[in-house]
Coordinates of C-alpha atoms in Angstrom, one line a residue:
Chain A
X1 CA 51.3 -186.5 205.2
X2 CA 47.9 -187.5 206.6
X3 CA 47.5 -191.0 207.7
X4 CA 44.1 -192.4 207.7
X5 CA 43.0 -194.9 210.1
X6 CA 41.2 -198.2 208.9
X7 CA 38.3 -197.1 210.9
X8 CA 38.3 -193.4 209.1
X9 CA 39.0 -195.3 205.3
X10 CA 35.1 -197.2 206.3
X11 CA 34.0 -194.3 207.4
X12 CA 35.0 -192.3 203.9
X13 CA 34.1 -195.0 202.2
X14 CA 30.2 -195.4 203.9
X15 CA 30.0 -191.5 203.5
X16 CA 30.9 -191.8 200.0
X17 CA 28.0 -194.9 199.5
X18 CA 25.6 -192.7 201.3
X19 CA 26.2 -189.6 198.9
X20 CA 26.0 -191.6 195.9
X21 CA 22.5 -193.5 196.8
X22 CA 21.0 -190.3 197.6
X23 CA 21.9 -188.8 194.2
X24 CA 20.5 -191.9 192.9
X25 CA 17.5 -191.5 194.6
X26 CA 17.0 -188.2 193.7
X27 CA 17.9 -189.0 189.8
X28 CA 14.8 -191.9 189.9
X29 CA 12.8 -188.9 191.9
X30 CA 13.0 -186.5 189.3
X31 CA 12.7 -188.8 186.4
X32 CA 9.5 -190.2 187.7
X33 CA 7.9 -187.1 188.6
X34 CA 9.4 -186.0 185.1
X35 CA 7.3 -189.2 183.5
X36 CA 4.4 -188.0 185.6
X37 CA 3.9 -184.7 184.5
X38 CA 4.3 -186.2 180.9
X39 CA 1.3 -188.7 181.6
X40 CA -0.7 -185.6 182.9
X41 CA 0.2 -183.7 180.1
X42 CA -0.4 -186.5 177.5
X43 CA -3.5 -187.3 179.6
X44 CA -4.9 -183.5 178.9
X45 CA -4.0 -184.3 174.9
X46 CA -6.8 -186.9 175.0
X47 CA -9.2 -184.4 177.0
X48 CA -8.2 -182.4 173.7
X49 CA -8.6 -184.8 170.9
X50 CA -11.8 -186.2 172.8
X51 CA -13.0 -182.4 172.8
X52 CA -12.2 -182.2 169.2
X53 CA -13.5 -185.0 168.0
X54 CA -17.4 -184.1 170.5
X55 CA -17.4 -180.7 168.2
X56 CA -16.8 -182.4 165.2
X57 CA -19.2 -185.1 165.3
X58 CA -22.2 -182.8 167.1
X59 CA -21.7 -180.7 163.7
X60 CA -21.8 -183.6 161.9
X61 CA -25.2 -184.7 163.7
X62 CA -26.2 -181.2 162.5
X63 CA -26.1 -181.8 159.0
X64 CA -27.7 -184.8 158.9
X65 CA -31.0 -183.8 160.8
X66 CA -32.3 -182.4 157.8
X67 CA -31.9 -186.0 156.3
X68 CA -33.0 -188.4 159.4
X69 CA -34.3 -186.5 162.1
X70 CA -35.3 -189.3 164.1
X71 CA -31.8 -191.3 164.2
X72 CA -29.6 -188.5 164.5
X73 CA -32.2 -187.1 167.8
X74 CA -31.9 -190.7 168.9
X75 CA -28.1 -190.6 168.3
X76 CA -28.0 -187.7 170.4
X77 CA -29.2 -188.8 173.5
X78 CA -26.7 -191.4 173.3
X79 CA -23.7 -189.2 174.2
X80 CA -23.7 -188.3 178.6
X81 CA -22.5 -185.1 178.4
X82 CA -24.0 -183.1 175.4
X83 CA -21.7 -180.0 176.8
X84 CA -18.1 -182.1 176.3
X85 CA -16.0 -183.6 178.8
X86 CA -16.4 -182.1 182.4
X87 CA -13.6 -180.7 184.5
X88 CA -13.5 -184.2 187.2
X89 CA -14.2 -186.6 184.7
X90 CA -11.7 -189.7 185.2
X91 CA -9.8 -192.0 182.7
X92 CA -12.8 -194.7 183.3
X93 CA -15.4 -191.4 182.2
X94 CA -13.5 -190.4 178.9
X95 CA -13.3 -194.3 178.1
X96 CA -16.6 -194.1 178.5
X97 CA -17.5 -190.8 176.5
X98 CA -14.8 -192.5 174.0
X99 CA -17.2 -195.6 173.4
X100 CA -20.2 -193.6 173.4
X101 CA -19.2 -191.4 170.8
X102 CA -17.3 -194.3 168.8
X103 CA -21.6 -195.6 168.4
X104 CA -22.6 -192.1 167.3
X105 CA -20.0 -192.3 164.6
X106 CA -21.1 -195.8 163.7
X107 CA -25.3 -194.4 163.6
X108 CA -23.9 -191.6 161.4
X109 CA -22.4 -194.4 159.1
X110 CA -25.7 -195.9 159.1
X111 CA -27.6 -193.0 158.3
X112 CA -25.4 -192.3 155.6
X113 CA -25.9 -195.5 154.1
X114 CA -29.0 -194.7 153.4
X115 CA -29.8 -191.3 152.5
X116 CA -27.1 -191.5 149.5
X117 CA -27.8 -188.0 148.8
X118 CA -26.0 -186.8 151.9
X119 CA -22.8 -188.8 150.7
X120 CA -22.2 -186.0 148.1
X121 CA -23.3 -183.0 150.6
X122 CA -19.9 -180.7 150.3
X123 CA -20.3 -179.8 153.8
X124 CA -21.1 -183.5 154.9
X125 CA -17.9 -184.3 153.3
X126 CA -15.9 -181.7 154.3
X127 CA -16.9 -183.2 157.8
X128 CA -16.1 -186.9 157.3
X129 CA -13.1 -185.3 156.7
X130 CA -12.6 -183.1 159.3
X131 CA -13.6 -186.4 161.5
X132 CA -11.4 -188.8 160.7
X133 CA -8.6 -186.3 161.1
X134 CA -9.6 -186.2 164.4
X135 CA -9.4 -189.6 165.1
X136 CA -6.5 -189.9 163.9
X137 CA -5.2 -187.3 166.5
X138 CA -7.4 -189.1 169.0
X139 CA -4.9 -192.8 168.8
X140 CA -2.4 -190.7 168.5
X141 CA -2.8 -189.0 172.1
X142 CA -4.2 -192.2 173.1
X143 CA -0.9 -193.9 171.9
X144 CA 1.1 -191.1 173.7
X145 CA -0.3 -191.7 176.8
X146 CA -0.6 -195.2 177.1
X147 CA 3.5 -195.1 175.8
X148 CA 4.1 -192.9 178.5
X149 CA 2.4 -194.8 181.2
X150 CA 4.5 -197.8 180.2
X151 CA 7.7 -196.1 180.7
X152 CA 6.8 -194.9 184.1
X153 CA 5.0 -198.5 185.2
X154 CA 8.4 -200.0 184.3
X155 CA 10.2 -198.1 186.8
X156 CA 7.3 -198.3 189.3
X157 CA 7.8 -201.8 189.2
X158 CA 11.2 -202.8 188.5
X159 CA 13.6 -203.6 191.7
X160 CA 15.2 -201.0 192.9
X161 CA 13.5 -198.5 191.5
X162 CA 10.5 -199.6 192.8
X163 CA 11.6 -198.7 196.4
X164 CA 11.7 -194.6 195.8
X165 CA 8.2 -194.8 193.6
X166 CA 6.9 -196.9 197.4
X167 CA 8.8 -194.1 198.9
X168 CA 7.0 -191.0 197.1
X169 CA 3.7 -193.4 197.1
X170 CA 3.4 -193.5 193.2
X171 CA 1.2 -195.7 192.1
X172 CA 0.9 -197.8 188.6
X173 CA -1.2 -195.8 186.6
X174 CA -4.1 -197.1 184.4
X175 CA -3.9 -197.6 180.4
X176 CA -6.8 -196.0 178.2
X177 CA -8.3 -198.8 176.7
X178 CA -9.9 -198.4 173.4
X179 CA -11.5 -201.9 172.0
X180 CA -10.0 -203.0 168.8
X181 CA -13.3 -203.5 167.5
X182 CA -15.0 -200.1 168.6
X183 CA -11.9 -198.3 166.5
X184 CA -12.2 -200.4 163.8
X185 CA -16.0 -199.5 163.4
X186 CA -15.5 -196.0 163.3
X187 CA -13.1 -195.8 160.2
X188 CA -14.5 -193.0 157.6
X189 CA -14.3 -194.8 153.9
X190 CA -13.5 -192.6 151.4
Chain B
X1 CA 11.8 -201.0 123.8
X2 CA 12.5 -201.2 119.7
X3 CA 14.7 -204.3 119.6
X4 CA 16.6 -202.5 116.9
X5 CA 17.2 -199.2 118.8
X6 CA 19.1 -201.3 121.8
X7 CA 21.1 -203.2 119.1
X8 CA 22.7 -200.2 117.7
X9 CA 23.2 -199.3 121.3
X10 CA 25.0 -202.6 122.3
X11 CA 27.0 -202.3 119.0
X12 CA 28.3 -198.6 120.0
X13 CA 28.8 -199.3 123.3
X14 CA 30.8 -203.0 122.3
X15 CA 33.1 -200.7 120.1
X16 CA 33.7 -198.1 122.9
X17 CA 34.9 -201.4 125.2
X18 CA 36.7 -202.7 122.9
X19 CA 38.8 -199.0 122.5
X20 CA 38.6 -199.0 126.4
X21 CA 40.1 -202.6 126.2
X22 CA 43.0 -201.7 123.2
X23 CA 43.8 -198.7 125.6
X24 CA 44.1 -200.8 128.5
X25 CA 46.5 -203.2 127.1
X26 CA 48.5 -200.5 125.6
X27 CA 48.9 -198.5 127.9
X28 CA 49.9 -201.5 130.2
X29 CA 52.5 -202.6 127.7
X30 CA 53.5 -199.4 126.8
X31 CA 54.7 -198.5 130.7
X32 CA 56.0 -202.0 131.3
X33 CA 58.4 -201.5 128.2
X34 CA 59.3 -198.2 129.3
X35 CA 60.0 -199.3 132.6
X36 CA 62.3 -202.4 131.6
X37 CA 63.8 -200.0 129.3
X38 CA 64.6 -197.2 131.7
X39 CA 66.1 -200.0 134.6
X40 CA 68.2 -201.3 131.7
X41 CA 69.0 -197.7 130.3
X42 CA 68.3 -199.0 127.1
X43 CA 67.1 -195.9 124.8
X44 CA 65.6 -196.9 121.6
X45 CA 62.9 -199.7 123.4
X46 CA 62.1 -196.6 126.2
X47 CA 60.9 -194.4 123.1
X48 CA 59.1 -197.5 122.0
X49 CA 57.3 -198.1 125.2
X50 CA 56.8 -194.0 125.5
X51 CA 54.7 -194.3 121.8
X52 CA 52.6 -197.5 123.3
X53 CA 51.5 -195.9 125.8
X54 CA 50.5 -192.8 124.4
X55 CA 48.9 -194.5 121.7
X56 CA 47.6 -196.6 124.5
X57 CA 46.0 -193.5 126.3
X58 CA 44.6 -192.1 123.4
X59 CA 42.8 -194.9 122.6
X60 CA 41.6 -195.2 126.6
X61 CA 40.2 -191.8 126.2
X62 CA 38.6 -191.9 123.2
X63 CA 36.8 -194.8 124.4
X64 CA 35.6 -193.6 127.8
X65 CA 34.4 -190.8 126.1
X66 CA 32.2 -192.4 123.5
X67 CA 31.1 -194.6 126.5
X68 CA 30.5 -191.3 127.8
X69 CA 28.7 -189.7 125.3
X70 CA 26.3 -192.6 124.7
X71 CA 25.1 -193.5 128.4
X72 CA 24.1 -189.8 128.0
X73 CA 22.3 -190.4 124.4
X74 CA 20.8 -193.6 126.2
X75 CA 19.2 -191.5 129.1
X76 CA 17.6 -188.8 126.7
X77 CA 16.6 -191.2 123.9
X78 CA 15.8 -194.1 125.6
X79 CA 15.0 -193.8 129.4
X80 CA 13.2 -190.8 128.8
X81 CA 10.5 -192.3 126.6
X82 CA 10.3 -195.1 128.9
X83 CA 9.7 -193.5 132.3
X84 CA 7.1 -191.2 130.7
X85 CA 5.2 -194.4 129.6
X86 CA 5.4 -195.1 133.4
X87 CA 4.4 -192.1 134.9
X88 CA 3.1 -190.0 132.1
X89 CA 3.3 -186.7 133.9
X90 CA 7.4 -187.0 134.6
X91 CA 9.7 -185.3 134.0
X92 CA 13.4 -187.1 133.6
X93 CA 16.6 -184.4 133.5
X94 CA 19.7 -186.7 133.5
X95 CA 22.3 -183.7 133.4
X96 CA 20.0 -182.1 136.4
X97 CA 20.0 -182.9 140.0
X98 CA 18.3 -181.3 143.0
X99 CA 20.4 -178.4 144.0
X100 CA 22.5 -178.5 147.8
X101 CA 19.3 -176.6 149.6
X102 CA 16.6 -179.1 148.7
X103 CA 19.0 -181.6 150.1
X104 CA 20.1 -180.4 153.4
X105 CA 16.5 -179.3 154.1
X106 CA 16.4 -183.2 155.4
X107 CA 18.2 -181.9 157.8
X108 CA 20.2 -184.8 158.8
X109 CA 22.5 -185.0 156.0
X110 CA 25.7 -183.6 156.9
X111 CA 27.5 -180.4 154.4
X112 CA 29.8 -182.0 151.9
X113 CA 33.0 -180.6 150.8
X114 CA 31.8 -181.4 147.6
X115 CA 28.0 -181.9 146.3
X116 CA 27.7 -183.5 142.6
X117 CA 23.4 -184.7 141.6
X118 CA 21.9 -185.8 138.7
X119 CA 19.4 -187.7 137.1
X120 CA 16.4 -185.2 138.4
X121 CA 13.1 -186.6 138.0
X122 CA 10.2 -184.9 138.7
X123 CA 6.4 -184.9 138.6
X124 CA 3.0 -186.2 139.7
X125 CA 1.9 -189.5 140.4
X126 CA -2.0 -189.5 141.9
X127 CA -1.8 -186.2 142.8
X128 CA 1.4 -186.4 144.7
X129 CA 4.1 -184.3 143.7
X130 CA 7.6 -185.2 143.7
X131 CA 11.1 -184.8 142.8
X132 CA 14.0 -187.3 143.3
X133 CA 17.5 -187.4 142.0
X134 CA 20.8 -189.3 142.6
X135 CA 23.2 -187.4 144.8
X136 CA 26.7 -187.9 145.8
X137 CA 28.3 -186.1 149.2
X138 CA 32.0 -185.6 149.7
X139 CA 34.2 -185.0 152.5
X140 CA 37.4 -183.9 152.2
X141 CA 40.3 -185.0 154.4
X142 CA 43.8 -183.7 154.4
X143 CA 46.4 -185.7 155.6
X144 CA 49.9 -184.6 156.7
X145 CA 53.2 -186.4 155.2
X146 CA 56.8 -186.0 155.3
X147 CA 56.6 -185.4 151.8
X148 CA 53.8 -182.8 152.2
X149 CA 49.9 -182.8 152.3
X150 CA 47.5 -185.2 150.9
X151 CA 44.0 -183.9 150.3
X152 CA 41.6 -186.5 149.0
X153 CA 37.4 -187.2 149.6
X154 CA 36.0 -189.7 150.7
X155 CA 32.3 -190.4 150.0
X156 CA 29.6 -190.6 153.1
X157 CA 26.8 -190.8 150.8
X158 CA 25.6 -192.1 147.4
X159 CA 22.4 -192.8 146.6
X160 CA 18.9 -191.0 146.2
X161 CA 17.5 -188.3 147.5
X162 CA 13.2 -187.4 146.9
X163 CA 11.1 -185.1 148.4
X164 CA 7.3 -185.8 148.2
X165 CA 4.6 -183.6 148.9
X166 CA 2.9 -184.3 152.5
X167 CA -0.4 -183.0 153.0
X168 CA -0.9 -183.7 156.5
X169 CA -0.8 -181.0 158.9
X170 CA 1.4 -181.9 162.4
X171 CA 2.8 -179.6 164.7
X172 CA 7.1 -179.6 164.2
X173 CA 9.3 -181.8 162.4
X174 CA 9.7 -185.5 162.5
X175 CA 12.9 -187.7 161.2
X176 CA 13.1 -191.9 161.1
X177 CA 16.6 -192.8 160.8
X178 CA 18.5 -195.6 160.0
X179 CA 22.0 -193.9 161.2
X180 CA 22.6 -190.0 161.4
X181 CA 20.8 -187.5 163.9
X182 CA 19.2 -184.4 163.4
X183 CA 21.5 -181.5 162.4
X184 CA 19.2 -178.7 164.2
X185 CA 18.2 -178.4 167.7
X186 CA 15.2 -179.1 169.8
X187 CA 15.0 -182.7 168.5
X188 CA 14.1 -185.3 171.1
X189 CA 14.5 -189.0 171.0
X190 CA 11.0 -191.0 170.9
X191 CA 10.0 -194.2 172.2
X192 CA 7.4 -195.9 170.0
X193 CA 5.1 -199.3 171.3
X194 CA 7.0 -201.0 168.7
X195 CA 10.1 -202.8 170.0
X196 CA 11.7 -203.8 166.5
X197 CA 10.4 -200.5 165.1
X198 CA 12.4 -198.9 167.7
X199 CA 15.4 -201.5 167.0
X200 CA 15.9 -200.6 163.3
X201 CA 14.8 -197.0 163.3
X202 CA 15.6 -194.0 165.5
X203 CA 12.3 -191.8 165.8
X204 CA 13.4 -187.8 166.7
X205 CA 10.6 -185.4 166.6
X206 CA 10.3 -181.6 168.1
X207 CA 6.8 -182.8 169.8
X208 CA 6.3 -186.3 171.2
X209 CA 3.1 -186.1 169.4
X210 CA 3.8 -185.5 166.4
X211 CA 5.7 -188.9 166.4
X212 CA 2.5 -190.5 167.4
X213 CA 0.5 -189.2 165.0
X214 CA 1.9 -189.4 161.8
X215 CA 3.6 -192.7 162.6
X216 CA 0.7 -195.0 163.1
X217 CA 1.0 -198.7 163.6
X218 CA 0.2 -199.1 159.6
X219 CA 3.0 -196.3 158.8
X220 CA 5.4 -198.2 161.2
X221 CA 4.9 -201.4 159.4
X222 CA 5.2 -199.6 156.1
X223 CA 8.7 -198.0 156.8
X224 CA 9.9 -201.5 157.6
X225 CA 8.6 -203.0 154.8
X226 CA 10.0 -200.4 152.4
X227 CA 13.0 -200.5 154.1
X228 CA 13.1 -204.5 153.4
X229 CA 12.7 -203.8 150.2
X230 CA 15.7 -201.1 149.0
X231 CA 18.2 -202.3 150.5
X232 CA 20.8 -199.4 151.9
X233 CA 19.9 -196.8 154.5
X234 CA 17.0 -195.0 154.8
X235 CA 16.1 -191.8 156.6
X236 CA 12.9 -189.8 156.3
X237 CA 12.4 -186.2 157.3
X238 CA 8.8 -185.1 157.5
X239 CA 9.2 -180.9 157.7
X240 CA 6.7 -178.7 156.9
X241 CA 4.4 -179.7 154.1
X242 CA 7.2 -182.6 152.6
X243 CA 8.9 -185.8 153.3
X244 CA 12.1 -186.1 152.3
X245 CA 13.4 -189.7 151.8
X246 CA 17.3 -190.7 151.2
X247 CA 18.6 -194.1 150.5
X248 CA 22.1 -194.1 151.1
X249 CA 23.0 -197.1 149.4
X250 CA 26.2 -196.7 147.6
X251 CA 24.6 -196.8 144.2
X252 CA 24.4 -194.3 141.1
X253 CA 21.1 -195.1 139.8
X254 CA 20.2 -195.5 135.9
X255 CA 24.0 -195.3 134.1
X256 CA 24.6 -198.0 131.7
X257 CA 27.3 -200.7 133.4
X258 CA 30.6 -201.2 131.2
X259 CA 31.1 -204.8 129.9
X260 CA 27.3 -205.7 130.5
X261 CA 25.0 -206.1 127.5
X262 CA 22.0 -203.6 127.8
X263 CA 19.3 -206.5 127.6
X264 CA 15.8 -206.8 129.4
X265 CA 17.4 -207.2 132.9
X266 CA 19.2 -203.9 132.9
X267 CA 15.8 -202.2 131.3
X268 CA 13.7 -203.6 134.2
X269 CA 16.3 -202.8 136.7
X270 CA 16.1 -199.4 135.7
X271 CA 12.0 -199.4 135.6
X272 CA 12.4 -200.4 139.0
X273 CA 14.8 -198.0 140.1
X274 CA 12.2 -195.5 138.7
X275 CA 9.3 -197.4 140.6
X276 CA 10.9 -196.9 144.2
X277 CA 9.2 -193.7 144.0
X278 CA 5.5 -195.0 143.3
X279 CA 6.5 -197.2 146.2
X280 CA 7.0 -194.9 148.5
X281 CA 3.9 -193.4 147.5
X282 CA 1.7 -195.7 147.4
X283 CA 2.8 -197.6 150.6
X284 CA 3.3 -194.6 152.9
X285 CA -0.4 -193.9 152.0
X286 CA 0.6 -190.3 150.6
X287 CA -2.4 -190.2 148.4
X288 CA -4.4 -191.1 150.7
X289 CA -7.7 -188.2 150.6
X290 CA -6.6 -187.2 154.1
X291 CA -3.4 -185.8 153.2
X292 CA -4.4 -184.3 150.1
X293 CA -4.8 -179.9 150.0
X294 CA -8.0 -178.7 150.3

């Protein structure tokens, strides 16, 4: 029979404490660089709606040069990169390209408006379409990623969790913010 | 509704209850006598109470029967008529139900022991196909006694089953459920930004995204409201190019109620019934241009 001193039973005991807070540690680890690679991913959905949704509305621009040369040239120039979304760009950049090409959408609605004749152009249709499909892909990566970056902000900040994300140096990461008003205004009517 | 066609209706269906009744009572009396009579070894009253309740039964049966027979006349000659001045391109089969595939292709309904459907219904309302139909799921459970085995089913669902046709292309499959989970694998659970959304509905989807893009805040707010509205559980399946809804709510839709005069209430209940599926339609946005083939 082994007999175990008192000093041995702390020692067991602290050993035992020790092994179970670095599993912990390393669950919280994994599931935050888990979350992580989720936001990245997510993140890279938005680079591909954004993409998407750039095609879309330069072929839309397109087909309505023949109708209002002048807006859709001035439209144009409105979007910063006429090539799509470089490789560096940041959150704060495809916010940006987001906004800008949430007003070409709105000066195509304006165009439309008036040249009524383009309204019932197959291929202008087809595109209106083919837009607000892409929009709606758009919020939805947007909604992914913003969902995602909750879950992970949670743990970043909630006690004791918080002390491995310090640990590993992860930092809060940032929403993408979309203005309720600049999504409203780009709604395709059918 | 012609006034007179639902009196001669109430008048058949009073004289089957009334048979039901007469064979009720008999058949009651009939094995009260004969059990008196048997305690009390008392033969000439036990033959008596033998002939009251065989009378007894003969009358019970040949009033279920004609209850029967007319719920059936009632859904081909009268429900018929009325659900096509509802939804003029419908089609109503009351002897017809969506076969076992069409049903597990929700693909969170668990394999019953044994399947029974009816009441099919299918067709177009703008430009949305459908098909619907009550369906009833059995398991079966055995159960060991000294005096031998017990095999009897118990029912895990009753209610309604539709498929509609969903036009919008997404990447995997997508369920909302009430209760259940997905019978197939690669299913993952999925957070949405709603809390109570989240509360009331489990969201499982093969692609995160998918979740987030066919269930939009407006969608969200529409699968609570329907669910407000029809009481019982609801699941919905989006697979491929349909949504499958169930409402598991322990009810067997459009069959005339024994003992309760077919009057305007019952009629409108069973318009409504029939209108669940415009609902779901027309709240769930599925005509919506976006979704529609090009």
């Amino acid at each position: 029979m082994f007999l175990v001193t008192t000093g041995g039973m702390i020692g067991i005991i602290l050993g035992g404490l020790l092994i179970v807070i670095i599993l912990w540690y390393i669950g919280v680890m994994n599931s935050l660089r888990q979350l992580e690679l989720k936001v990245q991913e997510a993140e890279s959905g938005i680079d591909v709606a954004l993409t998407k949704r750039f095609d879309m509305l330069t072929k839309m621009l397109q087909t309505t040069k023949g109708y209002a040369k002048h807006e859709t040239e001035t439209l144009e120039k409105v979007v910063k990169w006429r090539s799509g979304i470089p490789a560096d760009a940041t959150l704060k950049d495809k916010e940006e390209f987001f906004g800008q090409m949430n007003k070409v959408a709105q000066g195509i609605n304006v165009v439309v408006e008036k040249y009524p004749d383009l309204k019932a152009n197959t291929v202008f249709i087809e595109l209106q379409s083919a837009i607000a499909n892409t929009e709606e892909h758009l919020q939805a990566a947007r909604r992914l990623y913003n969902a995602n970056v909750t879950r992970i902000n949670t743990i970043i900040v909630t006690f004791p969790k918080s002390i491995v994300a310090n640990a590993i140096h992860m930092e809060r990461k940032a929403y993408f913010e979309a203005e309720e008003s600049k999504r409203e205004d780009v709604k395709m009517e059918f | 509704m012609e006034k007179n066609n639902l009196i001669i209706f109430n008048q058949n269906k009073k004289a089957a209850e009334k048979n039901i009744i007469i064979g009720g009572i008999g058949l009651a009396i009939g094995i009260v006598v004969f059990a008196l009579s048997y305690m009390n070894s008392v033969v000439p009253t036990l033959v008596i109470g033998v002939i009251i309740a065989v009378v007894g039964l003969v009358f019970f049966i040949k009033g279920s029967s004609s209850f029967s027979s007319l719920n059936k006349r009632f859904k081909k000659d009268v429900l018929s008529k009325m659900f096509k001045e509802l939804i003029p391109d419908i089609e109503y089969r009351p002897d017809y139900g969506l076969n076992e595939g069409t049903v597990y292709e929700t693909d969170f309904l668990k394999r019953a022991d044994r399947f029974h459907s009816e009441d099919y219904l299918e067709g177009k309302i703008e430009d949305v196909e459908f098909v619907s139909s009550d369906v009833k799921l059995e398991e079966r459970h055995v159960q060991h006694t000294k005096n031998g085995t017990r095999t009897y089913y118990v029912t895990y669902f009753l209610g309604r089953v539709f498929r509609f046709a969903f036009n919008k292309e997404f990447i995997g499959s997508l369920q909302v459920l009430e209760s259940d989970r997905p019978k197939s694998r690669g299913y993952k659970r999925v957070k949405l930004e709603s809390i109570d959304f989240n509360k009331k509905f489990k969201t499982y989807a093969t692609e995160d995204i998918t979740a987030f893009y066919i269930l939009t805040p407006d969608i969200m707010e529409a699968i609570f409201n329907l669910e407000k509205r029809h009481p019982g559980r609801i699941g919905l399946s989006f697979h491929g190019e349909h949504l499958y809804v169930t409402i598991n709510n322990n009810k067997d839709t459009f069959e005339i109620k024994l003992f309760r005069e077919i009057d305007d209430s019952m009629i409108r209940e069973f318009e409504k019934d029939l209108l669940v599926i415009k609902d779901f339609i027309m709240t769930l946005k599925l005509n919506n241009n976006l979704f529609k083939k090009k």
